Short mmCIF file of C-alpha atoms and ligand atoms in Angstrom, two decimals:
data_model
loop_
_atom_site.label_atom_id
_atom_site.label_comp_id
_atom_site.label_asym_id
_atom_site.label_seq_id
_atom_site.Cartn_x
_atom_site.Cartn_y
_atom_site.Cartn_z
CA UNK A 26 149.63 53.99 80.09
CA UNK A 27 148.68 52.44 77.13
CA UNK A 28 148.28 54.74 74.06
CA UNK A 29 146.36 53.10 70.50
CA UNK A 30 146.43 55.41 67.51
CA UNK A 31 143.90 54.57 64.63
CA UNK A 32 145.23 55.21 60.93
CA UNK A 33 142.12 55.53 58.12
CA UNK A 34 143.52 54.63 55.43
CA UNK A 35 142.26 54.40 51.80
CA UNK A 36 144.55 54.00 49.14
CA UNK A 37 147.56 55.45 51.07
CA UNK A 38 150.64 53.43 49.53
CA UNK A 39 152.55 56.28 49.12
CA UNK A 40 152.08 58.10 52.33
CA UNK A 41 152.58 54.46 54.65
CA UNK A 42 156.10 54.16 55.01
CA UNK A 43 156.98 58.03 55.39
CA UNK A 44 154.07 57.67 58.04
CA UNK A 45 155.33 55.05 59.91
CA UNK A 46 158.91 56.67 60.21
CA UNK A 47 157.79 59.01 61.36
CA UNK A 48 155.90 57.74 64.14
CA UNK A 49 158.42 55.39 64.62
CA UNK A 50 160.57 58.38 65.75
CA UNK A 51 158.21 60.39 67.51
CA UNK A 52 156.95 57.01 69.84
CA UNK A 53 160.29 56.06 71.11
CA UNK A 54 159.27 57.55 74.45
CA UNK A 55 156.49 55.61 74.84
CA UNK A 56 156.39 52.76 76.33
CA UNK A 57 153.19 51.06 75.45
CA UNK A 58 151.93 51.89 72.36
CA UNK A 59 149.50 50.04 69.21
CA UNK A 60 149.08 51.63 65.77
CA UNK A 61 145.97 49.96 64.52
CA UNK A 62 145.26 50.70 60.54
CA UNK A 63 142.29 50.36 59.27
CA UNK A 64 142.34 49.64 55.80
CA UNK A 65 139.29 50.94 54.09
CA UNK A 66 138.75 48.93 50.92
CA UNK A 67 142.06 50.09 49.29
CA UNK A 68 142.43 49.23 45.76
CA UNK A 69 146.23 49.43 45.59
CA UNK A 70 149.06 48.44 47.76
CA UNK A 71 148.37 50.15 51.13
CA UNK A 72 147.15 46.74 52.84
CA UNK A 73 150.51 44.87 51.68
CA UNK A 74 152.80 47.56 53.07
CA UNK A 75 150.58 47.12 56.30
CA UNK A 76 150.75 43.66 56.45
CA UNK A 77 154.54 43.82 55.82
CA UNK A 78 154.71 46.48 58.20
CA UNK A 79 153.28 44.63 61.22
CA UNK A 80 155.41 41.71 60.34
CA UNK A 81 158.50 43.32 61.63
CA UNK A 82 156.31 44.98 64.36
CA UNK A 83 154.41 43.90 66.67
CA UNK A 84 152.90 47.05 67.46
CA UNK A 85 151.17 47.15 63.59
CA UNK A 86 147.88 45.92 64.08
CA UNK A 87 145.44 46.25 60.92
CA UNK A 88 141.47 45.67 60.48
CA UNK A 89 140.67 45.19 56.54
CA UNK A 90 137.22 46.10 55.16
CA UNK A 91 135.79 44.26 52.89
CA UNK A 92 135.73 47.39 50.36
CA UNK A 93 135.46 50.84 50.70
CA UNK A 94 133.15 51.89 53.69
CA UNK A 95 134.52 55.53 53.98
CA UNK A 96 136.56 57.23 56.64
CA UNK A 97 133.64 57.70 59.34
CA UNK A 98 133.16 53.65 59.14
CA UNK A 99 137.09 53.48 59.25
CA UNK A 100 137.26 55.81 62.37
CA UNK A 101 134.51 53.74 64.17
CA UNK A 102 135.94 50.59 63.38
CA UNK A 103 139.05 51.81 65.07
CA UNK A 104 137.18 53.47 68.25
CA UNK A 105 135.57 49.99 68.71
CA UNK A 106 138.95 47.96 68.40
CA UNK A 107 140.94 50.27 70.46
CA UNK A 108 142.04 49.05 73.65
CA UNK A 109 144.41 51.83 75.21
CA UNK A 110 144.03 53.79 78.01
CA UNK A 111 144.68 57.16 75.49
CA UNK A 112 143.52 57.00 71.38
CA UNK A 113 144.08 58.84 68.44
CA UNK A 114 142.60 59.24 65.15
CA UNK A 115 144.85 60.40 63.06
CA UNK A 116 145.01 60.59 59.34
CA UNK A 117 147.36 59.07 56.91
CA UNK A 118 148.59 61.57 54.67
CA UNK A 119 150.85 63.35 57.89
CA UNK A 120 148.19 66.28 57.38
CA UNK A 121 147.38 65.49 61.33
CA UNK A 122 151.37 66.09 62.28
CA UNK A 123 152.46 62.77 64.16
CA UNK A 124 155.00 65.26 65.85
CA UNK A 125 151.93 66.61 68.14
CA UNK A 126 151.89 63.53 69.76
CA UNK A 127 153.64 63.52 71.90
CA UNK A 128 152.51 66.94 73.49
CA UNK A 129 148.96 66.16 73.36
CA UNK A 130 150.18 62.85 75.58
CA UNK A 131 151.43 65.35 78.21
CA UNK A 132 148.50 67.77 78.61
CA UNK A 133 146.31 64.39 78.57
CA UNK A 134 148.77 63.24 81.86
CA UNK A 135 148.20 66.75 83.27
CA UNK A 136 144.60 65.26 84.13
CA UNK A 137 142.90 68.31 83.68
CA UNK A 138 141.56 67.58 80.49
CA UNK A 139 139.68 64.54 79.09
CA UNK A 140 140.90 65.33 75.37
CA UNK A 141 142.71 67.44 73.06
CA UNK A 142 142.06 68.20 69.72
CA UNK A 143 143.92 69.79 67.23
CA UNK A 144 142.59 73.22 65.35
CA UNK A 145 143.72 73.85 61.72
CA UNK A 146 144.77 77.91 62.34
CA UNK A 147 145.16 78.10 58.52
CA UNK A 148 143.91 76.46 55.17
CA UNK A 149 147.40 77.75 53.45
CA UNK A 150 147.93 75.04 50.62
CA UNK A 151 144.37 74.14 50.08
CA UNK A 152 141.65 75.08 47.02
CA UNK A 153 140.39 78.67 47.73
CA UNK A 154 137.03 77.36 47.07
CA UNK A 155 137.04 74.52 49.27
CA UNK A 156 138.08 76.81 51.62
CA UNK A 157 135.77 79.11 50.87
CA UNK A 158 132.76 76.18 51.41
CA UNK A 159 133.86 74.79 54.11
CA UNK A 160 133.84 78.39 56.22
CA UNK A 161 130.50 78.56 54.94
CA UNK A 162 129.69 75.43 55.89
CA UNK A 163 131.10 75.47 59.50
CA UNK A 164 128.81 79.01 59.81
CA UNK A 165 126.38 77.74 59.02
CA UNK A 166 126.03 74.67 61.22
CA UNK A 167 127.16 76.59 64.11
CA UNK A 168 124.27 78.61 64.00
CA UNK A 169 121.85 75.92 63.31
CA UNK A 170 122.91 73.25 65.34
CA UNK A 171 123.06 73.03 69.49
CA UNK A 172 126.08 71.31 69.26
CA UNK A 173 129.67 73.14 69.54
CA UNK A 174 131.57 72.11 66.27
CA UNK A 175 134.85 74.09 65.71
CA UNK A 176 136.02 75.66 62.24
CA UNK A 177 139.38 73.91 61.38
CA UNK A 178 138.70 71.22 63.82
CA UNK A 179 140.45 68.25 62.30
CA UNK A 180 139.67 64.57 63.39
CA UNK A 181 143.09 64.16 64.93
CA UNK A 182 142.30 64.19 68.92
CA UNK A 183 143.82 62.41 71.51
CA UNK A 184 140.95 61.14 74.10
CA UNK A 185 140.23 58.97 77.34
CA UNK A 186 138.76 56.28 77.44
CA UNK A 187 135.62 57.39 79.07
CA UNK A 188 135.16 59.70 75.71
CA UNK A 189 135.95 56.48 73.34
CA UNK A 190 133.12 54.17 75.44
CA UNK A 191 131.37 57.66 75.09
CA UNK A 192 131.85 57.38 71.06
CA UNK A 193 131.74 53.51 70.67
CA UNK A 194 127.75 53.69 72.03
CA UNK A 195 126.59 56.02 69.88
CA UNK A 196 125.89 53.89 66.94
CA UNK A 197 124.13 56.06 64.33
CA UNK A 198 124.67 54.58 60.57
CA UNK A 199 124.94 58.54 59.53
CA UNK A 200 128.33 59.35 61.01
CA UNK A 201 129.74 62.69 61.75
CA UNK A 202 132.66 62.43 64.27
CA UNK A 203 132.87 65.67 64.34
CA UNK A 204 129.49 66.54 65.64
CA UNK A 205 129.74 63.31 67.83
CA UNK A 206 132.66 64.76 69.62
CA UNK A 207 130.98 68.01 70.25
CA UNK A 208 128.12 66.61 70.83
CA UNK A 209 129.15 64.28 73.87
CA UNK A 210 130.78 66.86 76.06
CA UNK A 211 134.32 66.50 78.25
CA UNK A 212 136.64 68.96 78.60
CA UNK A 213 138.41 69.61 75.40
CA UNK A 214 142.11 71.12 75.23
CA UNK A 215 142.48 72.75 71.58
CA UNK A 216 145.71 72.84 70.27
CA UNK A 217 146.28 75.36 66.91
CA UNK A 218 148.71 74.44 64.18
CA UNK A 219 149.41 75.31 60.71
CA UNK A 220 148.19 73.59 57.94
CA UNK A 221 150.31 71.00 56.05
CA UNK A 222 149.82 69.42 52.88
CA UNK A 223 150.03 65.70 52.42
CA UNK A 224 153.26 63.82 51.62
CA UNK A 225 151.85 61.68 49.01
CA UNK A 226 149.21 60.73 46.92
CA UNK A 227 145.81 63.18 46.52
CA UNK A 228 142.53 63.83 48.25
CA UNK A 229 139.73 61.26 48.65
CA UNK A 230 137.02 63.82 48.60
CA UNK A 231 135.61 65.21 45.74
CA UNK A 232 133.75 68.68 45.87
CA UNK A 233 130.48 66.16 46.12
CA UNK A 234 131.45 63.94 48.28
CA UNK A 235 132.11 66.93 50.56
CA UNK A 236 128.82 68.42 50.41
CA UNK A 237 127.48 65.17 50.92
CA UNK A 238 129.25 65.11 53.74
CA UNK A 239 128.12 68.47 54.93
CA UNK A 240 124.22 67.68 54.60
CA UNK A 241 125.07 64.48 56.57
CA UNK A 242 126.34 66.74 59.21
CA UNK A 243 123.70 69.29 58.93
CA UNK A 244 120.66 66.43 59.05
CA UNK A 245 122.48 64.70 61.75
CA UNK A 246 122.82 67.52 64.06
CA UNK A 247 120.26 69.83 63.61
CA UNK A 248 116.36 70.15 62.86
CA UNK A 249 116.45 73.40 61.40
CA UNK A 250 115.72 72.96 57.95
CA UNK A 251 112.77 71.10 59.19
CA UNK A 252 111.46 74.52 61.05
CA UNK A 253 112.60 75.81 57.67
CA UNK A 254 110.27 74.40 56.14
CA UNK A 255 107.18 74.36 58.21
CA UNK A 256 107.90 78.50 59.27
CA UNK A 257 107.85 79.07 55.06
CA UNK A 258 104.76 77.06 55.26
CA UNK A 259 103.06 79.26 57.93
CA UNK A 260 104.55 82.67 55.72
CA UNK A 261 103.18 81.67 52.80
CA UNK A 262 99.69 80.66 54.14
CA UNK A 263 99.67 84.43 55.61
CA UNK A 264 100.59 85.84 52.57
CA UNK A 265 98.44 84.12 50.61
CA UNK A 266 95.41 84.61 53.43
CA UNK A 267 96.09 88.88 52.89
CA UNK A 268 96.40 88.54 48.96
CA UNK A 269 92.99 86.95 49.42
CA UNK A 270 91.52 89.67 51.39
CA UNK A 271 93.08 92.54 49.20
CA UNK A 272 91.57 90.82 46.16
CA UNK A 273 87.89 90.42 47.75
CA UNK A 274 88.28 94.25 48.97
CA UNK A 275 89.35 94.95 45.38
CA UNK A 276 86.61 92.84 43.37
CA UNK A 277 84.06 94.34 45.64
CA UNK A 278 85.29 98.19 44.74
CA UNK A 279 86.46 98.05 41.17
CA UNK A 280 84.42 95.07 40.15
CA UNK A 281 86.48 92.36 38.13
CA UNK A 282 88.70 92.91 35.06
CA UNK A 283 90.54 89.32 34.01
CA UNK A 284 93.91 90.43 33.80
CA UNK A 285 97.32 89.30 35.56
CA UNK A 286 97.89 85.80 34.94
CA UNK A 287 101.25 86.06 34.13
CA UNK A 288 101.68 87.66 37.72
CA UNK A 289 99.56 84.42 39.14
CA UNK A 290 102.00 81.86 36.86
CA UNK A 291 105.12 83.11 38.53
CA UNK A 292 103.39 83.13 42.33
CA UNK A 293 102.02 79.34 41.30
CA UNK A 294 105.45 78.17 40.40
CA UNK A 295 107.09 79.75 43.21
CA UNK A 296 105.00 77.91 45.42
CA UNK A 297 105.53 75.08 44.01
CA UNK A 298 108.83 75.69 44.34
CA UNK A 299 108.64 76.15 48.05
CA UNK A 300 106.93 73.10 48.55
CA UNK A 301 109.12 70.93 46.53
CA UNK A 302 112.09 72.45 48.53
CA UNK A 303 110.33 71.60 51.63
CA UNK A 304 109.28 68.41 50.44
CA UNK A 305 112.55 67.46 49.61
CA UNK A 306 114.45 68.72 53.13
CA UNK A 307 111.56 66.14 54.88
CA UNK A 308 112.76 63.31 52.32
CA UNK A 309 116.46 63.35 53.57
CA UNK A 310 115.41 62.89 56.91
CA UNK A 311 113.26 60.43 55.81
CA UNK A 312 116.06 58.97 53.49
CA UNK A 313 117.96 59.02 57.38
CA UNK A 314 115.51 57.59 59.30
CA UNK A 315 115.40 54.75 56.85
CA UNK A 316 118.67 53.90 56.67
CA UNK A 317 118.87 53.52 60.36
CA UNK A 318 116.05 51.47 60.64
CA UNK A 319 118.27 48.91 58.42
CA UNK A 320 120.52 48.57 61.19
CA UNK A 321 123.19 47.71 58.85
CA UNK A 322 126.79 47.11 60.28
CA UNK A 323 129.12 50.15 59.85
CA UNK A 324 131.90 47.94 57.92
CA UNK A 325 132.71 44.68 57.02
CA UNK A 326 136.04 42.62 58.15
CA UNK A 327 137.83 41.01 55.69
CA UNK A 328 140.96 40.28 57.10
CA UNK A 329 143.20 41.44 60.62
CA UNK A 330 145.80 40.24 62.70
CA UNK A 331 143.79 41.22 65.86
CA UNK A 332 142.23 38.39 67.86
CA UNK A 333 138.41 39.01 68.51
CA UNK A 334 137.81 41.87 65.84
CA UNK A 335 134.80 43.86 67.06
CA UNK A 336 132.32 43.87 64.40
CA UNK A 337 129.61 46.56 64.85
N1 LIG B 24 140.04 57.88 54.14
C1 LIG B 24 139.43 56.65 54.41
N2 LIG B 24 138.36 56.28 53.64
C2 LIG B 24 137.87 57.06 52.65
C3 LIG B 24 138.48 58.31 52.41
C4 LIG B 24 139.55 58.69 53.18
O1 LIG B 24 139.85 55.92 55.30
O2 LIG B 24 136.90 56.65 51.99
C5 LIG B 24 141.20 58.29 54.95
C6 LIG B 24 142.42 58.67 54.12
O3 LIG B 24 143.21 57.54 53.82
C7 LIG B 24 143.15 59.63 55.06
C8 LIG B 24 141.99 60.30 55.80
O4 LIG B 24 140.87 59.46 55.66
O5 LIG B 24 143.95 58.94 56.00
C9 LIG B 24 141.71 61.69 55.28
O6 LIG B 24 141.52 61.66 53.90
P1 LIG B 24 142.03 62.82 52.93
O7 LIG B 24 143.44 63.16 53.25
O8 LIG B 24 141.73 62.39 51.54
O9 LIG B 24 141.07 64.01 53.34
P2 LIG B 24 141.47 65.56 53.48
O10 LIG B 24 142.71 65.63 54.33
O11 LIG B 24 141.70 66.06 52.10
O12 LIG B 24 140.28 66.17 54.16
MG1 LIG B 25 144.41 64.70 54.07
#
């Protein structure tokens, strides 16, 4: 059983060696077993420490972008270079504990399940308002979208082959791996643990790149704001039919004082409001379609020691 665990890393020098202790220890037991890093772009030492790393094992394979592509590039590089029976994502900063391993291996082998995931069961150690948004955010795309994405679900899954092919052929340019998980099915063991902080070095995300991340996620999964949009649309066209009615009815009765145009300013730029709003949730799925029309490649290889990178 051959088991290939995928490191993202960006500009992880300090977390690498810690790391690969680590897993060093907790993959004694098995038998057959590839780390593949994927360095995304890193500006400092990580790649070095890699490459120095799979000299004195053989077991170290890297990929190397050509600069930084993010982490949903990184993970897809890795799901379409992995070649084990079993993979993991898993991240570099020993926030995804290495020592789950080796359990999620066994409930994997109990063949009742085609992957298990891990569930953060606390946020202890993290920014109360990043907390804070990202509850918010999972609630909200729970309710909006079909597909079943988890609060606290990390990245850091352990999965079948049959659920990496799964993964590998959906090739969208506007990643979210974790709606793409939910979204193509298999039988899912979650297993809860407690957050931990990273051993080294600080975040990559920013409190922008995060809500970046989160309209990705909503747009990619979900058509709501669309039927946001149009349903406003349809509202205000009522409203505005009854106003029209009530005036008429009015005029006819009381005849026609000018007055209230600072009452018709504010409903005019309200409106407008509205329809910029709208206009704008239709422009980033336009901005989506149109990147995917580019059919762009999700990353670059600059360097690896694998034979036959595959370059998607
Ligand atoms: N990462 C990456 N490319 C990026 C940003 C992050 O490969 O552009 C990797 C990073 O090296 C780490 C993982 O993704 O292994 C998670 O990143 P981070 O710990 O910064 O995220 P957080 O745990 O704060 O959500
Ligand atoms: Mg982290």
């Amino acid at each position: 059983m051959k088991i290939s665990l995928i490191i993202p890393c960006y500009n992880e020098e300090d977390a690498l060696l810690p790391l690969y202790e680590e897993l060093f220890r907790v993959t004694e037991s098995m038998s057959d077993f590839e780390m593949l890093f994927i360095d995304d772009g890193s500006k400092d030492h990580t790649l070095k420490i890699i490459k120095e790393l799979s000299s004195s094992d053989e077991r170290v394979k890297y990929i190397s972008f050509s600069r930084n592509f993010g982490k949903e590039a990184a993970m897809y590089a890795g799901f379409c270079n992995s070649t084990g029976d079993y993979t993991a994502v898993m991240d570099a900063d020993m926030q995804d504990p290495p020592s789950l391993l080796p359990e999620m291996v066994k409930i994997l082998e109990g063949g009742e399940y085609d992957s298990v995931a891990t569930r953060r069961v606390s946020r202890k150690g993290e920014p109360r308002i990043r907390s804070f948004f990202s509850k918010l955010f999972y609630k909200i795309i729970r309710k909006i979208s079909d597909t079943d994405i988890v609060d606290g679900a990390r990245d850091f899954r352990l999965m079948k082959r049959e659920m990496v092919d799964a993964i590998v052929s959906m090739c969208e340019s506007n990643r979210f791996s974790k709606g793409i998980f939910g979204w193509i099915g298999f039988k899912t063991y979650w297993l809860p643990y407690e957050n931990v902080e990273r051993v080294a070095g600080k975040t990559k995300w920013s409190f922008f790149g995060l809500l970046k991340y989160s309209i990705d996620g909503i747009v990619g999964f979900s058509n709501t704001p669309l039927k946001i949009a149009s349903w406003s649309g349809i509202f205000f066209t009522f409203v505005a039919l009854i106003m029209l009615i009530v005036i008429f009815v009015r005029t006819l009765i009381f005849g026609d004082p000018v007055a209230g145009w600072p009452s018709t300013i504010c409903i005019m730029l309200f409106i407008g409001g509205i329809q910029l709003f709208s206009l704008g949730i239709i422009g980033q799925y336009v901005a989506k379609i149109y990147n995917e029309t580019k059919k762009r490649p999700h990353y670059i290889v600059a360097q690896s020691n694998k034979e036959d990178v595959v370059k998607k």
